PDB file of C-alpha atoms in Angstrom:
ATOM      1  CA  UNK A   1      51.901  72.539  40.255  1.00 54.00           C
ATOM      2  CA  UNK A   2      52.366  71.691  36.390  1.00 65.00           C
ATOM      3  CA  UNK A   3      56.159  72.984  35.721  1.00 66.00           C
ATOM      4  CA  UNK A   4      55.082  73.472  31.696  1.00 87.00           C
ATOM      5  CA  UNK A   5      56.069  77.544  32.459  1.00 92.00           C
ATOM      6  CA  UNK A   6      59.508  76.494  33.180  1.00 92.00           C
ATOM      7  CA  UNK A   7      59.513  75.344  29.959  1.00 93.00           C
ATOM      8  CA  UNK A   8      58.570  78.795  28.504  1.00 95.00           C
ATOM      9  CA  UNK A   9      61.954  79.869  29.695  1.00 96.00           C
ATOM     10  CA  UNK A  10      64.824  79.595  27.163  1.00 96.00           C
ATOM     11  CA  UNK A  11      67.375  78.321  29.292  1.00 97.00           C
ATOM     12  CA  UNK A  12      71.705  79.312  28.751  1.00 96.00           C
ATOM     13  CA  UNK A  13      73.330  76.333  27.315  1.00 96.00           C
ATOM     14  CA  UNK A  14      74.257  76.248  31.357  1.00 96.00           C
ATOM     15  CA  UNK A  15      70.827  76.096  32.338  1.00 97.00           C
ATOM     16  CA  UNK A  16      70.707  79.649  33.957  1.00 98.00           C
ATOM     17  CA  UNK A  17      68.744  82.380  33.101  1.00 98.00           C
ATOM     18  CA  UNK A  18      69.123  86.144  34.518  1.00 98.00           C
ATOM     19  CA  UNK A  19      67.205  87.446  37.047  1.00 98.00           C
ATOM     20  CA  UNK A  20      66.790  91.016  37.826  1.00 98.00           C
ATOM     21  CA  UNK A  21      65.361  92.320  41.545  1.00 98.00           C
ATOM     22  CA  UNK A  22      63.136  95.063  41.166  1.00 98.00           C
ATOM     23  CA  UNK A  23      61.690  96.999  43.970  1.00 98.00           C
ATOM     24  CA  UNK A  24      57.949  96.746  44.002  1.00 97.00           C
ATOM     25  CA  UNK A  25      57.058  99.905  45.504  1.00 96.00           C
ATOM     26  CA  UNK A  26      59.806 102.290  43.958  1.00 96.00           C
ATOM     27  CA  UNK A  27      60.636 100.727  41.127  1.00 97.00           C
ATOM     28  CA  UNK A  28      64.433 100.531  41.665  1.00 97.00           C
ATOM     29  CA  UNK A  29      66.483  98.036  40.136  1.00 98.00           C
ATOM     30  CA  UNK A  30      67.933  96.314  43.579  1.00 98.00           C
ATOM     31  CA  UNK A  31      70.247  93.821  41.627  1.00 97.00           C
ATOM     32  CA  UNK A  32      70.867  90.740  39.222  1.00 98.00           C
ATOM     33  CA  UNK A  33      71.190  86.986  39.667  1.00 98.00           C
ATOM     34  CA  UNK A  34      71.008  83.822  37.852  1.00 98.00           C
ATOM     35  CA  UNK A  35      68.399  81.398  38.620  1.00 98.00           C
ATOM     36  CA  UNK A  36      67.940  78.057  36.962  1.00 98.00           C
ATOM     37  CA  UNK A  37      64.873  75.331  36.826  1.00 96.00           C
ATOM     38  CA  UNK A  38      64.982  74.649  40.818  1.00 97.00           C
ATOM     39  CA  UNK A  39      65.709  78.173  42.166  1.00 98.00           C
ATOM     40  CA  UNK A  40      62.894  79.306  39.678  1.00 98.00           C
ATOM     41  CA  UNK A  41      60.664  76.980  41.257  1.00 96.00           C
ATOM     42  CA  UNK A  42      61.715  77.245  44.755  1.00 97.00           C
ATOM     43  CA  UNK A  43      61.194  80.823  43.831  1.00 98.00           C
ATOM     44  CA  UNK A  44      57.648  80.420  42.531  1.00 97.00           C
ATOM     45  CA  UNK A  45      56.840  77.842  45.465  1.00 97.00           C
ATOM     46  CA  UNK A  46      57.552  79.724  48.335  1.00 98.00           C
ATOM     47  CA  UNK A  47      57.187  83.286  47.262  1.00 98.00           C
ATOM     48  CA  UNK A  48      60.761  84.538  48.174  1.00 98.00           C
ATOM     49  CA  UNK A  49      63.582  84.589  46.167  1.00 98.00           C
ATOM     50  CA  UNK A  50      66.008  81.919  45.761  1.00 98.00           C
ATOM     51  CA  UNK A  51      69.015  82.459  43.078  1.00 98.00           C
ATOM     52  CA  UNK A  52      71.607  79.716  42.041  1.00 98.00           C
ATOM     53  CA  UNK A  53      75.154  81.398  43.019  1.00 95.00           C
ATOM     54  CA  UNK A  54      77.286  80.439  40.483  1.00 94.00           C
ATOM     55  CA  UNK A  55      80.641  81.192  42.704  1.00 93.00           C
ATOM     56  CA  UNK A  56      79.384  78.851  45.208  1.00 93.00           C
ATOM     57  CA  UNK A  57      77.464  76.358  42.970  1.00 95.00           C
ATOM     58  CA  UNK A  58      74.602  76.156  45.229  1.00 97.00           C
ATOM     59  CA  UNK A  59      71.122  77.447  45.363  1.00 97.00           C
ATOM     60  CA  UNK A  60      71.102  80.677  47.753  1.00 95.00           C
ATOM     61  CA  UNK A  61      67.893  81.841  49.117  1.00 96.00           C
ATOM     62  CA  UNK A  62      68.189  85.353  49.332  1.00 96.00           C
ATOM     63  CA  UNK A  63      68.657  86.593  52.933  1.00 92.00           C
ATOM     64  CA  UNK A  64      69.906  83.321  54.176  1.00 90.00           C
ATOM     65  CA  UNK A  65      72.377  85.090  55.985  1.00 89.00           C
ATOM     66  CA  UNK A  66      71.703  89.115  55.604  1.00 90.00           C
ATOM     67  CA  UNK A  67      68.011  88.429  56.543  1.00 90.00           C
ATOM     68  CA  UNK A  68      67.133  90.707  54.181  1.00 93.00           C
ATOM     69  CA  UNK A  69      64.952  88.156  52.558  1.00 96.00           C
ATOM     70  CA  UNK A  70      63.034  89.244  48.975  1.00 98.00           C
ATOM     71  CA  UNK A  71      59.180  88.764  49.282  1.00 98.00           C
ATOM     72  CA  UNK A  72      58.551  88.184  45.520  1.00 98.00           C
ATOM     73  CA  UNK A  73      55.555  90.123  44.531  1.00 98.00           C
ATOM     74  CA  UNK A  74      55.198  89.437  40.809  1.00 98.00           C
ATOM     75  CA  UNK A  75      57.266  87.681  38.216  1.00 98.00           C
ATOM     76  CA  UNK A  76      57.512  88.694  34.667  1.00 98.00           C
ATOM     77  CA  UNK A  77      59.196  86.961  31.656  1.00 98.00           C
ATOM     78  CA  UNK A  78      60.536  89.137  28.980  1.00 97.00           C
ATOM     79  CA  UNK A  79      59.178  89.515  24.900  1.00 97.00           C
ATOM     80  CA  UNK A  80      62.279  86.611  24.087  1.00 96.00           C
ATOM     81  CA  UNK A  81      61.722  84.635  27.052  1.00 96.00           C
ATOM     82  CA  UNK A  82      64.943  85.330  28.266  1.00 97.00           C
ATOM     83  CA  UNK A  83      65.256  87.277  31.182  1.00 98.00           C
ATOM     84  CA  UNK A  84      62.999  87.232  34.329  1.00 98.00           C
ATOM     85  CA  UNK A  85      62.046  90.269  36.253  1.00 98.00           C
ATOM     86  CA  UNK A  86      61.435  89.711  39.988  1.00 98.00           C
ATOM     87  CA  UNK A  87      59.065  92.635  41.242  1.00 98.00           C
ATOM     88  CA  UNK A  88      60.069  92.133  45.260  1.00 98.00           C
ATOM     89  CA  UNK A  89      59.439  93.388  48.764  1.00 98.00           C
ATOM     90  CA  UNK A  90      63.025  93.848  49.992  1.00 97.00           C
ATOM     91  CA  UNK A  91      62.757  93.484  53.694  1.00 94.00           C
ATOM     92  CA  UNK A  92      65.363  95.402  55.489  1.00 91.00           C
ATOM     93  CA  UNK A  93      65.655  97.473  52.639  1.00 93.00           C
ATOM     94  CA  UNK A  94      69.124  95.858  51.568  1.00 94.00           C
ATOM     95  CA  UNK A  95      69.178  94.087  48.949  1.00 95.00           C
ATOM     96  CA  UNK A  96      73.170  94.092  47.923  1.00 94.00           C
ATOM     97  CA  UNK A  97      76.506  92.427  50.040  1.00 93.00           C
ATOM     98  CA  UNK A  98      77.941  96.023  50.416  1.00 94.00           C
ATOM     99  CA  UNK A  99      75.165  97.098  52.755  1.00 94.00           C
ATOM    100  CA  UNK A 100      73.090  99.564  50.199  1.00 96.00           C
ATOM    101  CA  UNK A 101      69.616  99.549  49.017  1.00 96.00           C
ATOM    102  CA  UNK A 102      70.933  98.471  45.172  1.00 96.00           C
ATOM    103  CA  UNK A 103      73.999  96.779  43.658  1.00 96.00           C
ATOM    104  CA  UNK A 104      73.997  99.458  41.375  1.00 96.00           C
ATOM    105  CA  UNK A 105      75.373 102.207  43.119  1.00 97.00           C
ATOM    106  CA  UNK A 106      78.507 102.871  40.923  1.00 97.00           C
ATOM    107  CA  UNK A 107      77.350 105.716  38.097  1.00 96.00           C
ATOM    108  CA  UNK A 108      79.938 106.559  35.153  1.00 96.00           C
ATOM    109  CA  UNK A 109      81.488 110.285  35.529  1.00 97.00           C
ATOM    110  CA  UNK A 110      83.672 111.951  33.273  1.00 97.00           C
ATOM    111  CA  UNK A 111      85.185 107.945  32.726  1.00 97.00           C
ATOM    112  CA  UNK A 112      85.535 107.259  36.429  1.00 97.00           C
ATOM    113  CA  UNK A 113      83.416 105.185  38.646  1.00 96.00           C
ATOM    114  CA  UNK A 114      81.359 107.219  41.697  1.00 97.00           C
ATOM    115  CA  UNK A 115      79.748 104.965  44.234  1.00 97.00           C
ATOM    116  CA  UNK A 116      76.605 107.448  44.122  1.00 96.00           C
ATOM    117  CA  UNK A 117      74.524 105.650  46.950  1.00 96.00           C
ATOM    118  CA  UNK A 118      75.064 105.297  50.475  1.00 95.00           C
ATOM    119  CA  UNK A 119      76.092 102.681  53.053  1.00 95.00           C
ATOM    120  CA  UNK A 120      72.944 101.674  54.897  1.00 95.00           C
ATOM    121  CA  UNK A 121      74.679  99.284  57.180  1.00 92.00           C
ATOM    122  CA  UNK A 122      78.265  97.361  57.264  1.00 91.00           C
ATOM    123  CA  UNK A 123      78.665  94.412  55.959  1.00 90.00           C
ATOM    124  CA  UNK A 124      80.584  93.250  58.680  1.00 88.00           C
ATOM    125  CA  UNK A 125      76.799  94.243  60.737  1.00 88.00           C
ATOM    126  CA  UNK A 126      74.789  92.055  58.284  1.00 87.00           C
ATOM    127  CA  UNK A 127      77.044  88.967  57.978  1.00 82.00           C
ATOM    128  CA  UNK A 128      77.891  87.616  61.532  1.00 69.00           C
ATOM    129  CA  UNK A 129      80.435  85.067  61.014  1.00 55.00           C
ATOM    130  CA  UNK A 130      78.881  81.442  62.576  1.00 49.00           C
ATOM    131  CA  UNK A 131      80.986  79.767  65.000  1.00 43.00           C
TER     132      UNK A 131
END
């Protein structure tokens, strides 16, 4: 495949560009990543998401661990080329570390932080630690 789109992109000066999740069906916004030239492409390539982690500095294919792999569905580039929108399936309908359906469960209230959504399963469930 001719990588000219990638070029389309306008890169950070650190070669990362944000990604937001987006649930295909509902529309939620699941969560927000960074992605640069190869997780784009791995992303494009094999139809699931792959994000560059920039705590670990390593690609991370999304689900590697959870399982809760995204399907990506559609992928959209915004008006200043800036910011990509991933329209996903999310299977196992988890998409964030905490064990919800979004990373965006926090709402401002009166100046405080409520976590608004709930626990869908524990962490501790999702990540198994490998021996």
């Amino acid at each position: 495949m001719n990588d000219t789109w990638l070029d389309k992109v306008s890169w950070a000066a650190d070669g990362l560009v944000p990604a937001i999740a987006q649930d295909e069906g509902t529309g939620c916004v699941l969560m927000m990543a960074w992605m640069n030239r190869e997780a784009f492409n791995l992303t494009v390539q094999t139809g699931e998401a792959t994000y560059w982690s920039r705590s670990r500095k390593k690609l991370w294919h999304k689900g590697e661990e959870s399982g809760n792999i995204q399907r990506v569905k559609e992928i959209r580039l915004d008006c200043d080329g800036d910011v990509v929108l991933l329209k996903v399936e999310q299977d196992g309908g988890i998409a964030c570390h905490t064990g919800r359906a979004s990373c965006f469960f926090s709402r401002l209230e009166q100046g405080k932080w409520v976590e608004i959504d709930p626990v869908l399963k524990a962490p501790n469930e999702i990540y198994q630690k490998k021996s």
